[in-house]
CSV table of C-alpha atoms in Angstrom, one decimal:
chain,number,residue,atom,x,y,z
Z,661,MET,CA,-0.5,29.9,-4.1
Z,662,ASP,CA,-2.7,29.4,-1.1
Z,663,GLY,CA,-3.4,26.0,-0.6
Z,664,ARG,CA,-3.0,22.6,1.1
Z,665,VAL,CA,-0.8,19.7,-0.2
Z,666,GLY,CA,-1.7,16.3,0.8
Z,667,LEU,CA,0.0,13.1,0.7
Z,668,VAL,CA,-1.0,9.1,0.5
Z,669,ASN,CA,0.9,6.0,0.9
Z,670,MET,CA,3.4,8.1,2.7
Z,671,GLY,CA,3.2,7.1,6.6
Z,672,GLN,CA,-0.2,4.8,8.0
Z,673,THR,CA,-2.7,7.2,7.5
Z,674,PRO,CA,-2.7,10.3,4.5
Z,675,LEU,CA,-0.9,13.3,6.1
Z,676,ARG,CA,0.1,16.9,5.2
Z,677,ALA,CA,3.5,18.3,3.4
Z,678,THR,CA,3.6,21.1,5.8
Z,679,ALA,CA,7.3,21.5,4.7
Z,680,VAL,CA,5.8,22.5,0.9
Z,681,GLU,CA,3.3,24.5,2.1
Z,682,GLU,CA,5.4,26.5,4.7
Z,683,ALA,CA,8.2,26.8,1.5
Z,684,LEU,CA,5.5,28.0,-0.8
Z,685,THR,CA,4.2,30.3,2.0
Z,686,SER,CA,7.7,32.0,2.4
Z,687,GLY,CA,8.2,32.5,-1.6
Z,688,ALA,CA,10.2,29.4,-2.4
Z,689,SER,CA,10.1,27.9,-6.1
Z,690,VAL,CA,8.3,25.5,-7.0
Z,691,SER,CA,11.1,23.1,-7.5
Z,692,GLU,CA,12.5,24.2,-4.1
Z,693,ALA,CA,9.3,23.4,-2.3
Z,694,ALA,CA,8.5,20.1,-4.2
Z,695,ALA,CA,12.1,18.8,-2.7
Z,696,LEU,CA,10.8,19.1,0.9
Z,697,ALA,CA,7.7,16.7,0.0
Z,698,ALA,CA,9.2,13.4,1.5
Z,699,ASP,CA,10.3,15.3,4.7
Z,700,GLY,CA,8.5,14.3,7.7
Z,701,THR,CA,7.0,11.0,6.2
Z,702,ALA,CA,7.6,7.3,6.8
Z,703,PRO,CA,6.6,5.2,4.0
Z,704,ALA,CA,6.9,1.6,4.1
Z,705,ALA,CA,8.5,-0.7,1.8
Z,706,ASP,CA,6.2,-3.5,-0.1
Z,707,MET,CA,7.1,-5.7,-3.4
Z,708,HIS,CA,6.1,-2.8,-5.6
Z,709,ALA,CA,8.4,0.0,-4.3
Z,710,SER,CA,11.1,0.8,-1.7
Z,711,GLU,CA,10.7,3.4,1.0
Z,712,GLU,CA,13.5,5.3,-1.0
Z,713,PHE,CA,11.0,5.2,-4.4
Z,714,ARG,CA,8.3,6.2,-2.4
Z,715,ARG,CA,9.8,9.4,-1.3
Z,716,HIS,CA,11.3,10.1,-4.8
Z,717,LEU,CA,7.8,9.6,-6.3
Z,718,ALA,CA,6.4,12.1,-3.5
Z,719,ARG,CA,8.6,14.7,-4.7
Z,720,VAL,CA,8.3,14.3,-8.2
Z,721,LEU,CA,4.5,14.0,-8.4
Z,722,THR,CA,4.3,16.8,-6.0
Z,723,ARG,CA,6.1,19.2,-8.4
Z,724,ARG,CA,3.9,18.3,-11.1
Z,725,ALA,CA,0.8,18.7,-9.2
Z,726,LEU,CA,2.3,22.2,-8.0
Z,727,THR,CA,3.5,23.0,-11.4
Z,728,ALA,CA,-0.2,22.1,-13.0
Z,729,ALA,CA,-1.8,24.3,-10.2
Z,730,GLU,CA,0.4,27.0,-10.8
Z,731,ALA,CA,-0.5,27.3,-14.7
Z,732,ARG,CA,-4.3,27.6,-13.8
């Protein structure tokens, strides 16, 4: 895969998940790369979700997106 991975609600501004991109470039599996999605992020907690839940969600949704992209 050759592409970029962006995240929203994981900091004050949208950001790129460069750890995921680098892992994929290095040959990591989708699961291994997606596990790095929350690295270097600073999500805010609010009444809808805790910081840890937002980190978990970033990893899950990144894995789903990468799996869908791989299937194309």
